[in-house]
Every structure is written in structure tokens, then in C-alpha cells.
């Protein structure tokens, strides 16, 4: 206990108030006034613990001895050694020796710092604003019995002085947090809007491509076959072999239509699963290109891709198709590897090649990369491009957090 006259006490309280002005965060605030507080309330350890707005957690900001209390940003009030004070059940706590005081020791209580640092004499008083407990002001000495009722009175003065400042800091922190959440939500909404717009443009382009394929290829073939068939009835002596070109043409048209339909709707994906569908597409893309490209598909996902909702699975399949097309058509690669992996919190798909690299390919496949990133963003996945096999070429990696996948489904 320090003997102080009312005038001296008032002078120190004014100085504490002056030091608090302009402080912008909790830790610097308590540390800025600790020396001045020591003039009227000696201490080895000082802390202010502030309740979070949900009322279930608190955060301690310390000066002097640093303890594990200050290392827990959101500590449960239920485990606090001063929970009775924080819950408003008592109006102060004063102990001569907290190391042996049973009120600080209970099942689940986090009182280890008391023993680690011999914080024996302790004072705890509530910090209140508008009749509501917003936290606690605490002072500790390693010497047992160092505090008495007069020190409790002084601690109350200090707590009453600090409370509005810390209340304002908490309100500012909450406002900043709300602003960040709102900004993130707006950015996500705008990103989804732009992503949907780009995807719509890509789908319209795909629709036009399909229409051109049907017009320039399939319809032209069918028109030629129809004219051939129109001539045959006028030739009564037409041998059976005359129908062979028509039959071959029809088979070719059917094959072309199957390819167009498969590109529009990935039936293999629904019938045989994600890994088999990607493997089938990779094999066919390389075979149709006429290039000599070695390929490997490593599936370490344990069926995680097949457990996804169909919309997300199809989106990932489309991304895989785009990445495979980029590697086969533009990479000038000798090897392509597809890797499917799963972890408890996420799944990932990577298409890697040992080709010419993204810098050389960018001018030709920019829209393809944009489509991949757009599709990834719309399902809350991350799409990144890095060096490929052996440091050469390109690796397109798509990582989907499973929590995001569940959220997309819920929405």
C-alpha cells in the first residue's frame, strides 16, 4: 500500500487519463499507463482483460511480467480464474496469496500463470460502462499480503478511469472488423458477378462453337449424304457397294455428334466417376492430337471428388478439360501428369507438363486460363499457375476447401 493524499491521487489519475488519450490499441494503452499506475498501486504484473461482445470469451493485455494469459487471444471465460468477477457474481477479488487461495483453483481453471510467476497478492475489480461489465482490471505482486482494502479502492478509481477508453477501443475494433467483413462480402459479391458474367460469355462462345460445328461439319456431311441417297433410286442397277460411302458417312456423322454431345455433357463423369472421366479425356485428347506425349494420372483422392455435389464436380471436370487442352495443344510437351489428392480440409487437382511454359503460351491460351480461374472462383476454389514437371513447363493447380464446397451447396 502506498500512502497518498487525495490531491496526489487526483494528480496521478489525471496523468493516467492524459496518457490514455490518443492510444489506438489495447496493448499499447495499458503499457502506456503502467508506470504511472505504479505510483499509486505498485505491481509486478498488471493486466486488463476485455470481454468479447459474445460474452463467452475475453482477451488479456499485460504489462510487467508477461504470462500465458496474454498469449490467448480468445480465452473462454469459463476457464478464467476470475470468472466470478467477469460474470458479475462478485464486485471485487482480493487475495493475500493466490497460490493457495481455493477460489483461484477449480477444475478446468487456467491458473497456471499464478504459480509459474508466483503472483501471490492480487486485486481484481470490474471495468463497467452503463452498468455493464466490459472486463476487469487486475494488479499482482509476488510478495504475499501486499494489498489491502485501500488498494482495492484505488484500483476501482483506476478501473473507472480506464473503462470508457477501453470500451471505445473495443467499439472501434468491432467497427473495423465489421467493415472488413462487409468489404470482403462486397468484394466476393462483385467477384461472383464478374465471374458469372465471364462464364456467361464463355458459355455463349461455347454455344456458338457447337452451332458452328453442327453447321460446318455434321450438317454439311448429312446434306451430302442426302443428295447421294436422292440419286440412288434413279439408278435401278446400283450395286450394294454404292451404299458403302453412305454408311461410312453416317457412322462418321454419328461419331462427330457423340463428340459434340460429350463435350456439352460429360456423361463419362456421371457413369464412371471423376478420375476415370479425366483419364478418359486425357487419353483421347492426346490420341486425337496425333502427338507422342507420355501421360500419367495419379489418383490419391480416395473417391473424394465423387462425393462432391454434381455442379461442383462438373465445374472441376471442366477446369481439368481446359488445363488438359492447354497442355496438349499449346505446351509442346513430352509428358503430362494429372494429380488428384485429398486432405481432411481440401481436395486438389493439378495438371502439369514439361513444355514451353506459361510465358510463351499466354498469348494463345489467355482466355482458357481466364475461364479456368473464373470457374474456380465461382465454386470458391483457388487456381494457381506455377512451374511444371522438373521445373519446366506449367502446372495448373486447383485447390477446393471442402468447407467452401459445403457452403456453396448450402447457398
Coordinates of C-alpha atoms in Angstrom, one line a residue:
X1 CA 0.0 0.0 0.0
X2 CA 1.2 3.5 -0.9
X3 CA 0.1 6.4 1.3
X4 CA -1.3 9.1 -0.9
X5 CA -3.3 12.2 -0.2
X6 CA -6.4 12.9 -2.2
X7 CA -4.6 15.7 -4.1
X8 CA -1.7 13.4 -5.0
X9 CA -4.1 10.6 -6.0
X10 CA -6.1 13.0 -8.2
X11 CA -2.9 14.3 -9.9
X12 CA -1.8 10.7 -10.9
X13 CA -5.3 9.9 -12.1
X14 CA -5.3 13.0 -14.3
X15 CA -1.9 11.9 -15.7
X16 CA -3.2 8.4 -16.4
X17 CA -6.1 10.0 -18.3
X18 CA -3.7 12.2 -20.3
X19 CA -1.5 9.2 -21.2
X20 CA -4.5 7.2 -22.4
X21 CA -5.6 9.9 -24.8
X22 CA -4.7 9.0 -28.4
X23 CA -3.9 5.3 -27.7
X24 CA -5.2 3.2 -30.6
X25 CA -4.9 -0.3 -29.4
X26 CA -5.4 -2.2 -26.2
X27 CA -1.8 -3.4 -25.5
X28 CA -0.1 0.0 -26.0
X29 CA -2.9 1.6 -23.9
X30 CA -2.2 -0.5 -20.8
X31 CA 1.5 -0.3 -21.2
X32 CA 1.4 3.5 -21.6
X33 CA -0.1 3.9 -18.2
X34 CA 1.6 1.1 -16.2
X35 CA 4.4 3.3 -14.8
X36 CA 2.0 6.0 -13.7
X37 CA -0.3 3.4 -12.1
X38 CA 2.7 2.0 -10.2
X39 CA 3.0 5.4 -8.4
X40 CA -0.4 4.8 -6.6
X41 CA -0.8 1.0 -7.0
X42 CA 2.6 -0.9 -7.0
X43 CA 2.6 -4.1 -9.0
X44 CA 4.8 -6.7 -10.6
X45 CA 2.1 -7.7 -13.1
X46 CA -0.7 -5.6 -14.5
X47 CA -3.4 -6.6 -16.9
X48 CA -6.7 -5.6 -18.4
X49 CA -8.9 -8.3 -19.7
X50 CA -11.7 -7.3 -22.1
X51 CA -14.8 -9.3 -22.7
X52 CA -15.6 -10.0 -26.3
X53 CA -19.1 -9.0 -27.5
X54 CA -20.4 -12.5 -27.4
X55 CA -19.7 -12.6 -23.7
X56 CA -18.2 -16.0 -23.8
X57 CA -14.5 -15.1 -24.3
X58 CA -12.0 -12.5 -23.1
X59 CA -8.6 -11.2 -24.1
X60 CA -5.9 -10.2 -21.6
X61 CA -3.5 -7.3 -22.3
X62 CA -0.5 -7.2 -19.9
X63 CA 2.3 -5.0 -18.6
X64 CA 5.2 -6.1 -16.5
X65 CA 5.5 -9.8 -16.3
X66 CA 4.3 -11.5 -19.5
X67 CA 2.3 -14.6 -18.9
X68 CA 0.4 -17.2 -20.9
X69 CA -2.8 -15.2 -20.2
X70 CA -1.6 -12.6 -22.7
X71 CA -0.9 -15.3 -25.4
X72 CA -4.5 -16.5 -25.7
X73 CA -6.4 -14.1 -27.9
X74 CA -9.8 -15.6 -27.2
X75 CA -9.8 -17.4 -23.8
X76 CA -13.0 -18.9 -22.5
X77 CA -14.4 -17.0 -19.5
X78 CA -15.5 -20.4 -18.0
X79 CA -11.7 -21.2 -17.6
X80 CA -10.7 -17.8 -16.2
X81 CA -9.6 -17.8 -12.5
X82 CA -11.6 -14.5 -12.1
X83 CA -14.7 -15.8 -13.9
X84 CA -17.0 -14.9 -10.9
X85 CA -15.9 -11.2 -11.4
X86 CA -16.4 -11.2 -15.1
X87 CA -19.8 -12.8 -14.8
X88 CA -20.9 -10.1 -12.3
X89 CA -21.2 -12.5 -9.4
X90 CA -18.8 -10.6 -7.1
X91 CA -17.8 -6.9 -7.1
X92 CA -14.1 -7.4 -6.5
X93 CA -11.5 -10.1 -5.6
X94 CA -8.7 -9.5 -3.1
X95 CA -6.4 -12.3 -2.0
X96 CA -3.2 -12.4 0.1
X97 CA -1.8 -15.4 -1.7
X98 CA -3.4 -16.7 -4.9
X99 CA -1.1 -19.7 -4.9
X100 CA -3.0 -21.3 -2.1
X101 CA -6.4 -19.5 -2.3
X102 CA -9.0 -22.1 -3.4
X103 CA -11.1 -19.5 -5.3
X104 CA -8.5 -19.4 -8.0
X105 CA -8.2 -23.2 -8.3
X106 CA -11.1 -25.2 -9.8
X107 CA -11.5 -27.9 -12.4
X108 CA -10.6 -26.6 -15.8
X109 CA -9.4 -23.2 -14.5
X110 CA -6.4 -21.7 -16.2
X111 CA -4.5 -20.5 -13.2
X112 CA -1.1 -21.9 -14.2
X113 CA 0.5 -18.4 -14.7
X114 CA -0.2 -17.7 -11.0
X115 CA 2.1 -20.5 -9.9
X116 CA 4.6 -20.0 -12.8
X117 CA 5.3 -16.4 -11.8
X118 CA 4.4 -16.5 -8.1
X119 CA 1.6 -13.9 -8.5
X120 CA 0.5 -14.1 -4.9
X121 CA -1.1 -10.8 -3.8
X122 CA -3.8 -10.0 -6.3
X123 CA -6.5 -7.4 -6.8
X124 CA -9.3 -7.7 -9.4
X125 CA -12.0 -5.1 -9.9
X126 CA -14.6 -4.9 -12.7
X127 CA -14.5 -2.4 -15.6
X128 CA -18.0 -1.1 -16.2
X129 CA -19.8 1.1 -18.7
X130 CA -23.5 1.9 -18.5
X131 CA -23.8 -0.7 -15.7
X132 CA -22.4 -3.5 -17.8
X133 CA -19.2 -5.4 -17.1
X134 CA -16.9 -5.0 -20.1
X135 CA -13.8 -6.5 -18.5
X136 CA -11.5 -6.5 -15.4
X137 CA -8.6 -4.5 -14.1
X138 CA -6.0 -6.6 -12.3
X139 CA -2.8 -6.0 -10.4
X140 CA -0.5 -8.6 -8.8
X141 CA 2.5 -8.6 -6.6
X142 CA 4.9 -11.5 -5.9
X143 CA 5.0 -10.6 -2.2
X144 CA 2.1 -12.2 -0.3
X145 CA -0.2 -9.9 1.5
X146 CA 0.9 -6.8 -0.3
X147 CA -2.6 -5.4 -0.9
X148 CA -5.4 -4.3 1.4
X149 CA -8.8 -2.7 1.2
X150 CA -7.3 0.8 0.5
X151 CA -5.6 -0.7 -2.6
X152 CA -8.9 -2.1 -3.8
X153 CA -10.4 1.5 -3.5
X154 CA -7.5 2.9 -5.6
X155 CA -7.9 0.0 -8.1
X156 CA -11.6 1.0 -8.5
X157 CA -10.6 4.6 -9.3
X158 CA -8.2 3.4 -12.0
X159 CA -10.7 0.9 -13.4
X160 CA -13.4 3.6 -13.6
X161 CA -11.0 5.8 -15.4
X162 CA -9.8 3.2 -17.9
X163 CA -13.2 1.7 -18.7
X164 CA -14.6 4.3 -21.2
X165 CA -11.3 4.3 -23.1
X166 CA -11.2 0.5 -23.4
X167 CA -14.9 0.5 -24.2
X168 CA -14.2 2.9 -27.1
X169 CA -11.2 0.8 -28.3
X170 CA -13.4 -2.3 -28.3
X171 CA -16.2 -0.5 -30.2
X172 CA -13.6 0.7 -32.8
X173 CA -12.2 -2.7 -33.1
X174 CA -15.6 -4.2 -33.7
X175 CA -16.5 -1.4 -36.2
X176 CA -13.2 -2.2 -38.1
X177 CA -14.0 -5.9 -38.1
X178 CA -17.5 -5.3 -39.3
X179 CA -16.1 -3.0 -42.1
X180 CA -13.7 -5.7 -43.2
X181 CA -16.4 -8.3 -43.3
X182 CA -18.6 -6.0 -45.2
X183 CA -15.9 -5.1 -47.7
X184 CA -15.0 -8.8 -48.1
X185 CA -18.6 -9.6 -48.7
X186 CA -18.9 -6.9 -51.3
X187 CA -15.7 -7.9 -53.0
X188 CA -16.9 -11.5 -53.1
X189 CA -20.3 -10.5 -54.5
X190 CA -18.6 -8.4 -57.1
X191 CA -16.2 -11.2 -57.9
X192 CA -19.0 -13.6 -58.3
X193 CA -20.9 -11.1 -60.5
X194 CA -17.9 -10.6 -62.8
X195 CA -17.2 -14.3 -62.7
X196 CA -20.7 -15.1 -63.7
X197 CA -20.6 -12.6 -66.5
X198 CA -17.3 -14.1 -67.8
X199 CA -18.7 -17.5 -67.6
X200 CA -21.9 -16.5 -69.4
X201 CA -19.7 -15.1 -72.2
X202 CA -17.7 -18.3 -72.2
X203 CA -20.9 -20.4 -72.4
X204 CA -22.2 -18.2 -75.2
X205 CA -19.0 -18.7 -77.1
X206 CA -19.2 -22.4 -76.5
X207 CA -22.8 -22.4 -77.7
X208 CA -21.7 -20.6 -80.9
X209 CA -18.8 -23.1 -81.3
X210 CA -21.2 -26.0 -81.0
X211 CA -23.6 -24.4 -83.6
X212 CA -20.7 -23.8 -86.0
X213 CA -19.5 -27.4 -85.6
X214 CA -23.0 -28.7 -86.3
X215 CA -23.4 -26.4 -89.3
X216 CA -20.0 -26.7 -90.8
X217 CA -19.3 -30.3 -90.2
X218 CA -22.3 -32.5 -89.3
X219 CA -25.0 -30.7 -91.3
X220 CA -22.7 -30.4 -94.3
X221 CA -22.0 -34.2 -94.1
X222 CA -25.7 -35.0 -93.8
X223 CA -26.6 -32.8 -96.7
X224 CA -24.0 -34.5 -98.9
X225 CA -25.3 -37.9 -97.8
X226 CA -28.9 -36.9 -98.5
X227 CA -28.0 -35.9 -102.1
X228 CA -26.2 -39.1 -102.6
X229 CA -29.3 -41.0 -101.4
X230 CA -31.5 -39.0 -103.7
X231 CA -29.6 -40.1 -106.8
X232 CA -29.6 -43.8 -105.9
X233 CA -33.3 -44.5 -106.7
X234 CA -32.9 -43.3 -110.2
X235 CA -30.2 -45.8 -110.8
X236 CA -32.0 -49.2 -110.7
X237 CA -28.8 -51.1 -111.3
X238 CA -27.0 -49.5 -108.4
X239 CA -24.9 -52.3 -106.7
X240 CA -24.9 -52.8 -102.9
X241 CA -21.4 -51.3 -102.8
X242 CA -22.9 -48.0 -103.8
X243 CA -24.3 -47.7 -100.3
X244 CA -21.0 -48.2 -98.5
X245 CA -19.9 -44.5 -98.7
X246 CA -23.3 -43.5 -97.3
X247 CA -23.0 -46.0 -94.4
X248 CA -19.4 -44.8 -93.7
X249 CA -20.6 -41.2 -93.8
X250 CA -23.4 -41.9 -91.4
X251 CA -21.1 -43.5 -89.0
X252 CA -18.7 -40.6 -89.2
X253 CA -21.6 -38.2 -88.5
X254 CA -22.7 -40.2 -85.5
X255 CA -19.1 -40.2 -84.2
X256 CA -18.9 -36.4 -84.6
X257 CA -22.2 -35.9 -82.9
X258 CA -21.2 -38.1 -80.0
X259 CA -18.0 -36.0 -79.6
X260 CA -20.0 -32.8 -79.6
X261 CA -22.6 -34.1 -77.2
X262 CA -19.8 -35.5 -74.8
X263 CA -18.2 -32.1 -74.8
X264 CA -21.5 -30.5 -73.9
X265 CA -22.4 -33.0 -71.3
X266 CA -19.7 -35.1 -69.5
X267 CA -21.6 -38.4 -69.4
X268 CA -18.5 -40.4 -68.6
X269 CA -18.2 -38.3 -65.4
X270 CA -21.7 -39.4 -64.2
X271 CA -21.2 -43.0 -65.3
X272 CA -17.7 -43.9 -64.2
X273 CA -16.6 -41.2 -61.7
X274 CA -14.3 -38.2 -61.8
X275 CA -10.9 -39.9 -62.0
X276 CA -11.9 -42.2 -64.8
X277 CA -13.6 -39.4 -66.7
X278 CA -10.4 -37.2 -66.5
X279 CA -8.2 -40.2 -67.5
X280 CA -10.5 -40.9 -70.5
X281 CA -10.5 -37.3 -71.6
X282 CA -6.7 -37.1 -71.3
X283 CA -6.1 -40.3 -73.3
X284 CA -8.5 -39.2 -76.0
X285 CA -7.1 -35.6 -76.2
X286 CA -3.6 -36.9 -76.7
X287 CA -4.6 -39.6 -79.2
X288 CA -6.7 -37.2 -81.3
X289 CA -3.8 -34.7 -81.3
X290 CA -1.5 -37.2 -83.1
X291 CA 1.4 -36.2 -80.8
X292 CA 3.7 -38.6 -78.9
X293 CA 3.0 -37.5 -75.4
X294 CA 3.5 -39.7 -72.3
X295 CA 0.9 -39.2 -69.7
X296 CA 0.2 -40.3 -66.1
X297 CA -2.8 -39.9 -63.8
X298 CA -2.2 -40.3 -60.1
X299 CA -5.4 -40.6 -58.1
X300 CA -4.8 -40.2 -54.4
X301 CA -8.2 -38.7 -53.7
X302 CA -9.9 -41.9 -52.3
X303 CA -13.1 -41.1 -54.1
X304 CA -13.4 -37.5 -52.6
X305 CA -14.1 -36.0 -56.0
X306 CA -17.1 -38.4 -56.5
X307 CA -18.5 -37.3 -53.1
X308 CA -18.9 -33.7 -54.3
X309 CA -22.2 -32.2 -55.4
X310 CA -22.7 -32.7 -59.2
X311 CA -22.5 -29.0 -60.0
X312 CA -19.1 -28.7 -58.3
X313 CA -17.8 -31.9 -59.8
X314 CA -18.7 -30.8 -63.3
X315 CA -17.1 -27.4 -62.7
X316 CA -13.8 -29.2 -61.7
X317 CA -14.1 -31.5 -64.6
X318 CA -14.4 -28.5 -67.0
X319 CA -11.4 -26.9 -65.4
X320 CA -9.5 -30.2 -65.9
X321 CA -10.6 -30.3 -69.5
X322 CA -9.3 -26.8 -70.1
X323 CA -6.0 -27.5 -68.4
X324 CA -5.5 -30.7 -70.4
X325 CA -6.4 -28.9 -73.7
X326 CA -3.8 -26.2 -72.9
X327 CA -1.1 -28.8 -72.2
X328 CA -1.9 -30.9 -75.2
X329 CA -2.5 -28.2 -77.8
X330 CA -0.1 -25.4 -76.7
X331 CA 2.6 -26.7 -74.4
X332 CA 4.7 -28.7 -76.9
X333 CA 5.1 -31.1 -74.1
X334 CA 6.6 -34.6 -74.0
X335 CA 4.9 -35.5 -70.8
X336 CA 1.7 -34.6 -68.9
X337 CA 0.8 -35.6 -65.4
X338 CA -2.6 -35.2 -63.7
X339 CA -2.6 -35.5 -59.9
X340 CA -5.8 -35.9 -57.8
X341 CA -5.3 -35.6 -54.0
X342 CA -7.5 -35.2 -50.9
X343 CA -6.9 -34.0 -47.4
X344 CA -9.3 -33.6 -44.5
X345 CA -9.9 -29.9 -45.3
X346 CA -9.5 -29.7 -49.0
X347 CA -9.1 -31.5 -52.3
X348 CA -6.8 -30.6 -55.2
X349 CA -6.4 -31.2 -58.9
X350 CA -3.1 -30.4 -60.7
X351 CA -2.3 -30.8 -64.4
X352 CA 1.4 -30.4 -65.1
X353 CA 3.5 -30.6 -68.3
X354 CA 7.2 -30.2 -69.2
X355 CA 6.5 -28.0 -72.2
X356 CA 7.4 -24.4 -73.2
X357 CA 6.0 -22.7 -70.1
X358 CA 3.2 -20.2 -69.5
X359 CA 5.1 -17.1 -70.7
X360 CA 5.3 -18.4 -74.2
X361 CA 1.8 -19.9 -74.2
X362 CA 0.0 -16.9 -72.7
X363 CA -0.7 -15.1 -76.0
X364 CA -2.6 -18.2 -77.3
X365 CA -4.4 -19.5 -74.3
X366 CA -5.2 -16.4 -72.2
X367 CA -8.9 -16.9 -72.5
X368 CA -8.6 -20.6 -71.5
X369 CA -6.7 -19.6 -68.3
X370 CA -9.3 -16.9 -67.6
X371 CA -12.1 -19.5 -68.0
X372 CA -10.3 -21.8 -65.5
X373 CA -9.9 -19.1 -62.9
X374 CA -13.5 -17.9 -63.4
X375 CA -14.9 -21.4 -62.9
X376 CA -12.6 -21.9 -59.9
X377 CA -13.7 -18.6 -58.3
X378 CA -17.4 -19.5 -58.8
X379 CA -17.0 -22.6 -56.6
X380 CA -14.7 -20.9 -54.1
X381 CA -11.6 -22.8 -55.3
X382 CA -8.1 -21.4 -55.9
X383 CA -6.5 -21.7 -59.3
X384 CA -2.7 -21.1 -59.5
X385 CA -0.2 -21.5 -62.2
X386 CA 3.4 -22.5 -61.4
X387 CA 6.4 -24.3 -63.0
X388 CA 5.6 -27.8 -64.2
X389 CA 7.5 -31.1 -64.3
X390 CA 11.1 -30.8 -63.3
X391 CA 10.8 -27.0 -63.1
X392 CA 9.9 -26.8 -66.8
X393 CA 6.5 -26.2 -68.4
X394 CA 3.4 -25.3 -66.4
X395 CA 1.4 -26.7 -63.6
X396 CA -2.2 -25.6 -63.2
X397 CA -3.3 -26.3 -59.6
X398 CA -6.9 -26.1 -58.3
X399 CA -7.5 -26.3 -54.6
X400 CA -11.0 -26.6 -53.3
X401 CA -11.6 -26.2 -49.5
X402 CA -14.2 -28.7 -48.5
X403 CA -15.9 -26.2 -46.2
X404 CA -16.3 -23.8 -49.1
X405 CA -17.8 -26.7 -51.2
X406 CA -20.3 -27.4 -48.4
X407 CA -21.1 -23.7 -48.2
X408 CA -21.7 -23.4 -51.9
X409 CA -24.1 -26.3 -51.7
X410 CA -25.9 -24.8 -48.7
X411 CA -26.3 -21.5 -50.5

